[in-house]
């Protein structure tokens, strides 16, 4: 038994080392130091940017002899595309929206620019794991601006707690704010480190053959290999309650909400999120659309293309194998063929919308989908403000506002409250100032700044307008969303009274907005629900890039985890699973 255990540990270690070294450090991989070029000046000309981000679909723009097709241009799709392009493969990325980038695209209205999904990213310090990855994916052209050391404030009722970056500063600041809780904080930080060190083993669980993963799981050997598997399956609330009874400290340990209450979320995910920002928080110079703007040229240099306004209606199959996709164009369908098809559309869209019923009813597909839920939706308010961030004294610090310290009851309340109720009582809200995070904002939009507000929002509130086009949903829809938006802006002004009478523009996005622009099922923020059920080790193993359809692969958030970092890792796992790279790098 001991020999078997050692062999299994060796197998997982080799797989995780393979993933870490080849994709993170560039040792003997597609990534290389030579690809990193000195950053060129920021491109602000709209026409120049549109040529990259808004290359419209037409049949004559489809490259010949494609190696791969990718559905969706979110960072999960683009990361996989760049990795394949660096392997010399010709890839076509198809995006249904009018610009590339997915949740990392931006839009401009009335002289203001807003990001729609990226608020800040961690691990971007020089030599940091994620910095190395992003440098390689953009050939070193994507530049980052570090937020202040105090990058987050957590407001619980009338109390304010500050979160600082730094290996020692993070726990030391918490200890000063929670005297008597030093032991609990030290234990929590220790668990964070343990999760961060061992998380490559979760990637390994998706790389090794699935029958091996399920074998070591069913025999009980998996949990003896590393504590990360137990922490992954443990509810966050159960772990923090063993550390402390202080409700405010429990909330600070759990404040980075993603739609799942602590009593239904994985401890591993919450700990990993906090550890992600431990060395600081960063924002792309020039805005979040810079990510796609610098990834797309890498794809194009290999002969590929990223085309927008290309709505994929179905995945083409021949004798059960994926052979291409169909794109709907007015009154006709255009079929495009490639030996590899990759979907960044999410697991629900891929199996539920793009594949025929005979695939969806396969037992292994039904079993997997039955263990997943649709993610929670969100409500966003985009606010244009007269005056620069410097003039108004706006900082890069983000605010997480909670009406009480019981996040479980608060989030349940959000899910069950009627729309009219939440307009009177707002349980939680996030406030951020993108213009204060990016020093180029005032140069690109003189005399302007912007604010983004976010809260959770059940899809049911706006479901009756699903399928209707933006700006054609009627007066009742507009009245509903702007009433909540105004209430959220009033709450923000309580924190920033200098914004009174400075609001110049306001727009709101609901779950049906996300459903339309991002094809997010039921307007979900982060793909399939990031709850504890999803992070049971058996589901972790099955949520991999390979699908039941030969030639079809998944990428993005549903492959690994949520957010920009999770989607990028999903893209790299997808690329490593493809025949082009898995055979190129034989373990």
Coordinates of C-alpha atoms in Angstrom, one line a residue:
X1 CA 0.0 0.0 0.0
X2 CA 2.8 2.4 0.9
X3 CA 4.6 1.7 -2.4
X4 CA 1.3 2.4 -4.3
X5 CA 0.8 5.6 -2.4
X6 CA 4.3 6.8 -3.2
X7 CA 3.8 6.0 -6.9
X8 CA 0.5 7.9 -7.0
X9 CA 2.2 10.9 -5.3
X10 CA 5.0 10.7 -7.9
X11 CA 2.4 10.6 -10.7
X12 CA 0.6 13.7 -9.4
X13 CA 3.8 15.5 -8.7
X14 CA 5.1 14.9 -12.2
X15 CA 1.8 16.1 -13.7
X16 CA 1.8 19.3 -11.5
X17 CA 5.4 19.9 -12.2
X18 CA 4.8 19.6 -15.9
X19 CA 2.0 22.2 -15.7
X20 CA 4.0 24.5 -13.5
X21 CA 7.3 24.5 -15.2
X22 CA 6.2 24.4 -18.8
X23 CA 3.4 26.9 -18.6
X24 CA 4.5 29.1 -15.6
X25 CA 8.2 29.3 -15.9
X26 CA 8.8 28.6 -19.6
X27 CA 11.3 25.9 -19.1
X28 CA 11.5 23.8 -22.3
X29 CA 8.0 25.0 -23.2
X30 CA 6.4 27.2 -25.9
X31 CA 7.1 30.2 -23.7
X32 CA 10.5 31.8 -23.9
X33 CA 12.4 34.9 -22.7
X34 CA 13.0 35.8 -26.4
X35 CA 9.3 36.5 -26.9
X36 CA 9.3 39.3 -24.3
X37 CA 9.8 42.6 -26.1
X38 CA 10.2 46.1 -24.6
X39 CA 6.7 47.6 -24.2
X40 CA 5.6 49.9 -26.9
X41 CA 3.7 53.2 -26.3
X42 CA 0.1 52.9 -25.3
X43 CA -2.2 52.9 -28.3
X44 CA -5.2 55.3 -27.8
X45 CA -6.3 55.8 -31.4
X46 CA -9.8 54.3 -31.6
X47 CA -9.5 53.2 -35.3
X48 CA -6.2 51.5 -34.6
X49 CA -7.7 49.7 -31.6
X50 CA -10.9 48.7 -33.4
X51 CA -8.8 47.1 -36.2
X52 CA -7.6 44.6 -33.5
X53 CA -10.6 44.3 -31.1
X54 CA -13.5 44.7 -33.6
X55 CA -12.4 42.8 -36.7
X56 CA -15.8 41.9 -38.1
X57 CA -16.6 38.4 -39.3
X58 CA -16.9 37.7 -43.0
X59 CA -16.4 34.5 -45.0
X60 CA -13.3 35.8 -46.8
X61 CA -11.5 36.5 -43.5
X62 CA -11.6 32.9 -42.4
X63 CA -8.0 31.6 -42.6
X64 CA -7.5 28.5 -44.8
X65 CA -6.4 25.1 -43.3
X66 CA -7.2 25.9 -39.7
X67 CA -5.8 23.9 -36.9
X68 CA -8.3 24.9 -34.3
X69 CA -11.6 26.8 -33.8
X70 CA -12.3 28.6 -30.5
X71 CA -15.8 29.7 -29.5
X72 CA -15.6 32.9 -27.4
X73 CA -12.9 35.5 -27.0
X74 CA -12.8 35.8 -23.2
X75 CA -9.4 35.4 -21.6
X76 CA -9.9 31.7 -21.3
X77 CA -10.4 31.4 -25.1
X78 CA -7.6 33.9 -25.9
X79 CA -5.2 32.2 -23.6
X80 CA -5.7 28.8 -25.3
X81 CA -5.5 30.5 -28.7
X82 CA -2.1 32.2 -27.8
X83 CA -0.6 29.0 -26.4
X84 CA -1.6 27.1 -29.6
X85 CA -0.4 30.0 -31.8
X86 CA 3.0 29.8 -30.0
X87 CA 3.1 26.1 -31.0
X88 CA 2.8 27.3 -34.6
X89 CA -0.9 26.5 -35.0
X90 CA -3.4 28.5 -37.0
X91 CA -6.4 29.3 -34.8
X92 CA -9.7 31.1 -35.5
X93 CA -11.4 32.7 -32.5
X94 CA -15.1 33.5 -33.0
X95 CA -16.9 36.1 -30.8
X96 CA -20.6 36.8 -30.9
X97 CA -20.3 40.3 -29.4
X98 CA -19.1 43.3 -31.4
X99 CA -15.7 43.4 -29.7
X100 CA -13.3 40.8 -28.4
X101 CA -12.3 40.3 -24.7
X102 CA -15.4 38.8 -23.0
X103 CA -15.6 40.1 -19.5
X104 CA -12.4 42.0 -20.0
X105 CA -13.8 44.3 -22.7
X106 CA -14.5 48.0 -22.1
X107 CA -17.1 50.4 -23.5
X108 CA -17.2 54.1 -23.9
X109 CA -20.2 56.5 -23.4
X110 CA -20.4 60.3 -23.1
X111 CA -16.6 60.6 -22.9
X112 CA -16.2 58.0 -20.2
X113 CA -14.7 54.5 -20.4
X114 CA -15.8 51.6 -18.2
X115 CA -14.6 48.1 -17.7
X116 CA -17.3 45.4 -17.3
X117 CA -15.6 42.6 -15.4
X118 CA -12.0 43.1 -14.3
X119 CA -11.5 45.1 -11.1
X120 CA -8.0 44.1 -10.0
X121 CA -5.6 41.2 -10.4
X122 CA -3.0 39.7 -8.0
X123 CA 0.4 38.1 -8.4
X124 CA 1.7 40.7 -10.9
X125 CA 4.9 41.5 -9.0
X126 CA 8.1 40.9 -11.0
X127 CA 8.8 37.2 -11.2
X128 CA 5.4 36.4 -9.8
X129 CA 3.7 33.3 -11.3
X130 CA 0.8 35.1 -12.9
X131 CA 3.0 37.9 -14.1
X132 CA 5.2 35.5 -16.0
X133 CA 2.1 33.9 -17.6
X134 CA 0.6 37.2 -18.7
X135 CA 3.9 38.5 -20.0
X136 CA 4.3 35.4 -22.2
X137 CA 0.7 35.6 -23.4
X138 CA 1.1 39.3 -24.5
X139 CA 4.8 39.2 -25.4
X140 CA 5.5 41.6 -22.5
X141 CA 3.3 44.4 -24.0
X142 CA 0.7 44.4 -21.2
X143 CA 1.7 46.8 -18.4
X144 CA 0.3 46.9 -14.9
X145 CA -0.2 49.6 -12.3
X146 CA 0.0 48.6 -8.7
X147 CA -2.8 49.8 -6.4
X148 CA -1.9 51.3 -3.0
X149 CA -0.7 49.0 -0.2
X150 CA -4.1 49.3 1.4
X151 CA -6.0 47.9 -1.6
X152 CA -9.3 47.0 0.1
X153 CA -11.5 48.3 2.8
X154 CA -14.2 46.0 4.4
X155 CA -17.1 47.9 5.9
X156 CA -19.3 45.9 8.3
X157 CA -22.1 48.0 9.6
X158 CA -20.3 51.1 10.8
X159 CA -16.9 49.4 11.3
X160 CA -14.1 49.7 8.7
X161 CA -11.4 47.2 8.4
X162 CA -8.4 47.7 6.1
X163 CA -6.6 45.0 4.1
X164 CA -2.9 45.6 3.3
X165 CA -0.6 43.9 0.8
X166 CA 2.6 42.3 1.9
X167 CA 3.9 39.0 3.3
X168 CA 4.1 40.4 6.8
X169 CA 1.9 43.5 6.4
X170 CA -1.2 41.5 5.6
X171 CA -1.3 39.5 8.9
X172 CA 0.2 42.4 11.0
X173 CA -2.5 44.8 9.9
X174 CA -5.2 42.3 10.8
X175 CA -3.7 41.7 14.2
X176 CA -3.7 45.4 15.0
X177 CA -7.4 45.6 14.1
X178 CA -8.3 42.3 15.9
X179 CA -6.4 42.3 19.2
X180 CA -6.5 38.9 20.9
X181 CA -7.0 37.1 17.6
X182 CA -3.3 36.7 16.7
X183 CA -3.4 32.9 16.9
X184 CA -6.5 32.7 14.6
X185 CA -4.9 35.0 12.1
X186 CA -1.6 33.1 12.1
X187 CA -3.4 29.8 11.6
X188 CA -5.5 31.3 8.7
X189 CA -2.4 32.6 7.0
X190 CA -0.7 29.2 7.4
X191 CA -3.6 27.5 5.8
X192 CA -3.5 30.1 2.9
X193 CA 0.1 29.2 2.3
X194 CA -0.6 25.5 2.4
X195 CA -3.4 25.9 -0.2
X196 CA -1.2 28.1 -2.5
X197 CA 1.7 25.6 -2.3
X198 CA -0.5 22.6 -3.1
X199 CA -3.0 24.0 -5.6
X200 CA -1.0 22.7 -8.6
X201 CA -2.1 19.3 -7.5
X202 CA -5.6 20.2 -8.4
X203 CA -4.4 21.1 -11.9
X204 CA -2.6 17.7 -11.9
X205 CA -5.9 16.0 -11.1
X206 CA -7.2 17.4 -14.4
X207 CA -4.1 16.4 -16.3
X208 CA -3.6 12.8 -15.4
X209 CA -5.9 10.2 -17.1
X210 CA -9.3 10.5 -15.5
X211 CA -9.5 6.8 -14.7
X212 CA -6.3 7.1 -12.5
X213 CA -7.8 10.2 -10.8
X214 CA -11.0 8.4 -10.0
X215 CA -9.2 5.3 -8.9
X216 CA -7.1 7.1 -6.3
X217 CA -10.2 9.0 -5.2
X218 CA -12.4 6.0 -4.7
X219 CA -9.7 4.1 -2.9
X220 CA -9.3 6.9 -0.4
X221 CA -5.6 7.4 -1.3
X222 CA -6.1 10.9 -2.7
X223 CA -6.7 12.6 0.6
X224 CA -3.5 11.0 2.0
X225 CA -1.4 12.6 -0.7
X226 CA -2.0 16.3 0.3
X227 CA -4.1 18.3 2.7
X228 CA -5.3 20.5 -0.2
X229 CA -7.9 18.0 -1.2
X230 CA -9.5 18.0 2.2
X231 CA -9.4 21.9 2.3
X232 CA -10.9 22.0 -1.2
X233 CA -13.9 19.9 -0.1
X234 CA -14.3 21.7 3.2
X235 CA -16.8 24.4 3.7
X236 CA -15.2 27.8 4.3
X237 CA -17.5 28.6 7.2
X238 CA -16.6 25.3 9.0
X239 CA -12.9 26.1 8.8
X240 CA -13.0 29.7 10.0
X241 CA -15.4 28.9 12.8
X242 CA -12.8 26.5 14.2
X243 CA -10.3 29.4 14.1
X244 CA -12.3 32.2 15.7
X245 CA -15.7 33.1 17.0
X246 CA -15.3 36.7 16.1
X247 CA -18.0 37.4 13.5
X248 CA -16.2 40.4 12.0
X249 CA -13.0 38.5 11.6
X250 CA -14.8 35.6 10.0
X251 CA -16.3 38.2 7.5
X252 CA -12.8 39.6 6.7
X253 CA -11.6 36.1 6.1
X254 CA -14.5 35.7 3.6
X255 CA -15.1 39.2 2.2
X256 CA -14.1 38.6 -1.4
X257 CA -17.6 37.4 -2.4
X258 CA -18.3 35.7 -5.7
X259 CA -22.0 35.0 -5.2
X260 CA -21.6 32.0 -2.8
X261 CA -22.1 32.3 1.0
X262 CA -19.2 31.0 3.2
X263 CA -21.4 28.0 4.4
X264 CA -21.6 26.8 0.8
X265 CA -18.2 27.7 -0.6
X266 CA -14.9 25.9 -0.7
X267 CA -12.3 27.0 1.8
X268 CA -9.6 26.4 -0.8
X269 CA -11.2 29.0 -3.2
X270 CA -11.6 31.7 -0.5
X271 CA -8.1 31.1 0.8
X272 CA -6.6 31.2 -2.7
X273 CA -8.4 34.5 -3.5
X274 CA -6.9 36.2 -0.4
X275 CA -3.5 34.7 -1.1
X276 CA -3.8 35.9 -4.7
X277 CA -3.6 39.6 -3.5
X278 CA -1.2 39.0 -0.7
X279 CA 1.7 40.6 -2.6
X280 CA -0.5 43.4 -3.9
X281 CA -3.2 44.2 -6.4
X282 CA -2.8 45.5 -9.9
X283 CA -4.8 47.0 -12.8
X284 CA -3.9 47.0 -16.5
X285 CA -2.5 50.4 -17.7
X286 CA -4.9 51.5 -20.4
X287 CA -7.8 49.5 -19.1
X288 CA -8.9 45.9 -19.2
X289 CA -9.3 45.8 -23.0
X290 CA -5.5 45.9 -23.2
X291 CA -5.5 42.2 -22.4
X292 CA -7.2 41.2 -25.6
X293 CA -5.5 44.0 -27.5
X294 CA -2.1 42.5 -26.9
X295 CA -3.1 38.8 -27.1
X296 CA -4.8 39.0 -30.5
X297 CA -1.6 40.0 -32.5
X298 CA 0.1 36.8 -31.2
X299 CA -2.7 34.7 -32.7
X300 CA -2.6 36.7 -35.9
X301 CA 1.2 36.3 -36.4
X302 CA 0.7 32.5 -36.5
X303 CA -1.8 33.0 -39.4
X304 CA -4.9 32.9 -37.2
X305 CA -7.6 35.5 -36.6
X306 CA -10.1 36.8 -33.9
X307 CA -13.4 37.8 -35.5
X308 CA -16.4 39.4 -33.9
X309 CA -20.1 39.5 -34.7
X310 CA -19.8 35.8 -35.3
X311 CA -22.5 34.0 -33.4
X312 CA -21.8 30.2 -33.2
X313 CA -25.1 28.3 -33.3
X314 CA -23.9 24.8 -33.1
X315 CA -20.8 22.5 -33.1
X316 CA -20.6 20.3 -36.1
X317 CA -20.2 16.6 -35.6
X318 CA -19.2 13.8 -38.0
X319 CA -19.6 10.3 -36.7
X320 CA -19.6 11.6 -33.1
X321 CA -16.4 13.7 -33.5
X322 CA -16.3 17.6 -33.5
X323 CA -15.3 18.8 -36.9
X324 CA -16.2 22.5 -36.9
X325 CA -18.9 25.1 -36.0
X326 CA -21.8 26.8 -37.7
X327 CA -22.0 30.6 -37.7
X328 CA -25.4 32.2 -38.2
X329 CA -25.3 35.1 -40.7
X330 CA -28.7 36.7 -41.4
X331 CA -30.6 34.1 -43.4
X332 CA -27.8 31.5 -43.8
X333 CA -25.4 29.4 -41.9
X334 CA -21.7 29.4 -42.6
X335 CA -19.9 26.1 -41.7
X336 CA -16.2 26.3 -40.7
X337 CA -14.1 23.2 -40.2
X338 CA -11.1 22.4 -38.1
X339 CA -9.7 19.2 -36.5
X340 CA -9.9 20.8 -33.0
X341 CA -12.9 22.7 -31.5
X342 CA -12.5 24.6 -28.2
X343 CA -15.4 26.2 -26.4
X344 CA -15.0 29.2 -24.1
X345 CA -18.8 29.5 -24.0
X346 CA -19.1 27.7 -20.6
X347 CA -20.1 24.1 -19.8
X348 CA -23.9 24.9 -19.7
X349 CA -23.9 26.6 -23.1
X350 CA -21.6 24.1 -24.7
X351 CA -23.7 21.0 -23.7
X352 CA -27.0 22.7 -23.5
X353 CA -27.0 24.9 -26.6
X354 CA -24.2 24.0 -29.0
X355 CA -24.4 20.2 -29.0
X356 CA -27.3 17.9 -30.0
X357 CA -29.6 16.2 -27.5
X358 CA -27.9 12.8 -28.0
X359 CA -24.7 14.2 -26.4
X360 CA -26.5 15.9 -23.6
X361 CA -28.3 12.8 -22.5
X362 CA -25.1 10.7 -22.2
X363 CA -24.9 9.4 -18.6
X364 CA -21.5 10.9 -17.9
X365 CA -22.7 14.3 -19.1
X366 CA -26.0 14.2 -17.2
X367 CA -24.1 13.1 -14.1
X368 CA -21.7 16.0 -14.3
X369 CA -24.3 18.7 -15.0
X370 CA -26.5 17.4 -12.2
X371 CA -23.7 18.3 -9.7
X372 CA -23.5 21.9 -11.1
X373 CA -25.7 24.9 -10.7
X374 CA -26.0 28.2 -12.5
X375 CA -23.9 30.9 -11.0
X376 CA -25.4 34.0 -9.2
X377 CA -26.1 37.1 -11.3
X378 CA -24.9 40.6 -10.5
X379 CA -26.2 44.1 -11.0
X380 CA -23.6 46.7 -12.1
X381 CA -23.8 50.5 -12.1
X382 CA -21.4 52.5 -14.3
X383 CA -21.0 56.1 -13.1
X384 CA -19.3 58.9 -15.0
X385 CA -18.0 61.7 -12.8
X386 CA -17.0 65.3 -13.7
X387 CA -13.5 65.9 -12.4
X388 CA -10.3 63.8 -12.3
X389 CA -9.6 61.3 -9.6
X390 CA -6.9 63.5 -8.3
X391 CA -9.2 66.6 -8.1
X392 CA -11.8 64.6 -6.3
X393 CA -9.4 62.7 -4.0
X394 CA -10.5 59.3 -5.3
X395 CA -8.2 56.4 -4.3
X396 CA -7.4 53.1 -5.8
X397 CA -8.8 51.3 -2.7
X398 CA -11.9 49.2 -3.3
X399 CA -14.7 49.2 -0.8
X400 CA -16.7 46.0 0.2
X401 CA -19.8 47.1 2.1
X402 CA -21.8 44.7 4.3
X403 CA -24.8 45.7 6.4
X404 CA -23.9 43.0 9.0
X405 CA -21.2 40.4 9.8
X406 CA -23.3 37.3 9.0
X407 CA -22.5 36.9 5.3
X408 CA -24.5 33.7 5.1
X409 CA -27.8 35.2 6.1
X410 CA -27.0 38.3 4.1
X411 CA -26.4 36.5 0.9
X412 CA -29.4 34.3 1.4
X413 CA -31.4 37.5 2.0
X414 CA -30.2 38.8 -1.4
X415 CA -31.4 35.7 -3.2
X416 CA -34.8 35.7 -1.6
X417 CA -35.6 39.4 -1.4
X418 CA -38.0 41.0 -3.9
X419 CA -36.7 43.7 -6.1
X420 CA -38.6 46.4 -4.2
X421 CA -37.1 45.3 -0.9
X422 CA -33.5 45.5 -2.1
X423 CA -34.1 49.1 -3.3
X424 CA -34.9 50.0 0.3
X425 CA -32.4 47.7 2.0
X426 CA -29.1 47.0 0.3
X427 CA -27.3 44.2 2.1
X428 CA -24.0 44.3 0.3
X429 CA -22.2 46.4 -2.3
X430 CA -18.8 46.8 -4.0
X431 CA -17.4 50.2 -4.9
X432 CA -14.4 50.7 -7.1
X433 CA -12.8 53.6 -9.1
X434 CA -11.1 52.3 -12.3
X435 CA -10.0 55.8 -13.1
X436 CA -8.0 56.0 -9.9
X437 CA -6.3 52.7 -10.6
X438 CA -5.0 53.6 -14.0
X439 CA -2.8 56.8 -14.3
X440 CA -3.5 56.9 -18.1
X441 CA -7.2 57.3 -17.6
X442 CA -7.0 61.1 -17.0
X443 CA -4.8 61.4 -20.1
X444 CA -7.2 59.4 -22.3
X445 CA -10.3 61.0 -20.8
X446 CA -9.3 64.5 -19.6
X447 CA -11.4 66.0 -16.8
X448 CA -13.3 62.7 -16.2
X449 CA -13.3 59.9 -13.8
X450 CA -15.5 56.9 -13.3
X451 CA -16.9 54.6 -10.6
X452 CA -18.4 51.1 -10.8
X453 CA -20.8 49.7 -8.2
X454 CA -21.8 46.0 -7.9
X455 CA -24.3 44.0 -5.9
X456 CA -25.8 40.5 -6.3
X457 CA -29.0 40.2 -8.3
X458 CA -31.2 37.1 -8.8
X459 CA -31.9 36.4 -12.5
X460 CA -35.6 36.1 -11.7
X461 CA -35.9 39.9 -11.1
X462 CA -35.3 40.6 -14.8
X463 CA -36.1 37.2 -16.4
X464 CA -39.1 38.5 -18.3
X465 CA -36.8 40.6 -20.5
X466 CA -34.5 37.7 -21.4
X467 CA -34.0 37.4 -25.1
X468 CA -34.9 41.0 -25.8
X469 CA -32.3 43.4 -27.3
X470 CA -30.7 46.1 -25.2
X471 CA -32.5 49.5 -25.4
X472 CA -35.6 47.7 -26.6
X473 CA -36.8 46.2 -23.3
X474 CA -39.3 48.9 -22.5
X475 CA -40.0 51.6 -19.9
X476 CA -40.7 49.2 -17.0
X477 CA -37.3 47.5 -17.3
X478 CA -35.6 50.9 -17.5
X479 CA -37.5 52.2 -14.5
X480 CA -36.7 49.1 -12.4
X481 CA -33.0 49.0 -13.1
X482 CA -32.4 52.8 -12.7
X483 CA -34.3 52.9 -9.4
X484 CA -31.9 50.3 -7.9
X485 CA -29.0 52.1 -9.6
X486 CA -29.9 55.4 -8.0
X487 CA -30.2 53.8 -4.6
X488 CA -26.7 52.3 -5.0
X489 CA -25.3 55.7 -6.1
X490 CA -26.9 57.3 -3.0
X491 CA -25.2 54.7 -0.8
X492 CA -21.8 55.4 -2.5
X493 CA -22.2 59.1 -2.0
X494 CA -22.4 58.5 1.8
X495 CA -18.9 57.1 1.6
X496 CA -17.7 59.8 -0.9
X497 CA -19.7 63.0 -0.2
X498 CA -17.4 64.9 -2.6
X499 CA -19.3 63.2 -5.5
X500 CA -22.5 65.0 -4.7
X501 CA -23.5 67.0 -7.8
X502 CA -20.6 65.6 -9.8
X503 CA -22.5 62.7 -11.4
X504 CA -22.6 63.3 -15.1
X505 CA -23.6 59.9 -16.5
X506 CA -25.1 56.7 -15.2
X507 CA -26.0 53.3 -16.7
X508 CA -26.8 50.0 -15.2
X509 CA -26.4 46.4 -16.3
X510 CA -28.6 43.5 -15.1
X511 CA -28.2 39.7 -15.3
X512 CA -30.0 39.8 -18.7
X513 CA -27.3 42.3 -19.9
X514 CA -24.7 39.7 -19.0
X515 CA -26.8 37.1 -20.7
X516 CA -26.9 39.1 -23.9
X517 CA -23.4 40.6 -24.2
X518 CA -21.4 37.7 -22.6
X519 CA -23.8 34.8 -23.2
X520 CA -23.6 34.1 -19.5
X521 CA -26.3 31.5 -18.6
X522 CA -28.8 33.3 -16.4
X523 CA -26.5 36.2 -16.2
X524 CA -24.0 34.4 -14.0
X525 CA -20.9 36.3 -12.9
X526 CA -18.4 33.5 -12.8
X527 CA -19.7 30.6 -14.9
X528 CA -21.0 27.5 -13.1
X529 CA -21.6 28.2 -9.4
X530 CA -18.4 28.2 -7.4
X531 CA -20.0 26.3 -4.5
X532 CA -18.6 23.5 -2.4
X533 CA -20.4 20.9 -4.5
X534 CA -18.4 21.9 -7.6
X535 CA -15.1 21.6 -5.7
X536 CA -15.6 18.0 -4.5
X537 CA -12.6 16.2 -5.8
X538 CA -14.6 13.9 -8.1
X539 CA -16.2 16.9 -9.8
X540 CA -12.8 18.7 -9.9
X541 CA -11.4 15.7 -11.8
X542 CA -14.3 15.6 -14.2
X543 CA -14.4 19.4 -14.9
X544 CA -11.5 19.1 -17.3
X545 CA -10.8 20.3 -20.8
X546 CA -11.5 17.0 -22.5
X547 CA -15.1 16.3 -23.2
X548 CA -17.1 13.2 -24.1
X549 CA -16.9 14.4 -27.8
X550 CA -13.6 13.6 -29.5
X551 CA -12.0 16.7 -30.8
X552 CA -14.0 19.0 -28.5
X553 CA -12.4 20.8 -25.5
X554 CA -13.5 23.3 -22.9
X555 CA -11.6 26.3 -21.7
X556 CA -12.1 29.2 -19.3
X557 CA -13.6 29.5 -15.8
X558 CA -15.5 26.3 -15.8
X559 CA -12.3 24.3 -16.3
X560 CA -10.4 25.6 -13.3
X561 CA -11.8 28.4 -11.2
X562 CA -13.3 31.9 -11.4
X563 CA -12.0 35.3 -12.4
X564 CA -9.2 36.4 -14.8
X565 CA -6.6 34.1 -13.2
X566 CA -8.9 31.1 -13.1
X567 CA -9.9 31.6 -16.7
X568 CA -6.3 32.0 -17.9
X569 CA -5.3 28.8 -16.1
X570 CA -8.3 27.1 -17.7
X571 CA -7.0 28.2 -21.0
X572 CA -3.5 26.8 -20.4
X573 CA -4.9 23.5 -19.1
X574 CA -7.0 23.4 -22.3
X575 CA -4.0 24.0 -24.5
X576 CA -2.0 21.4 -22.7
X577 CA -4.8 18.8 -23.2
X578 CA -5.0 19.5 -26.9
X579 CA -3.3 17.0 -29.3
X580 CA -1.0 19.7 -30.5
X581 CA 0.7 20.3 -27.2
X582 CA 0.0 17.1 -25.2
X583 CA 1.8 15.2 -27.9
X584 CA 4.4 17.9 -28.3
X585 CA 5.2 17.5 -24.6
X586 CA 5.1 13.9 -23.8
X587 CA 5.2 13.1 -20.0

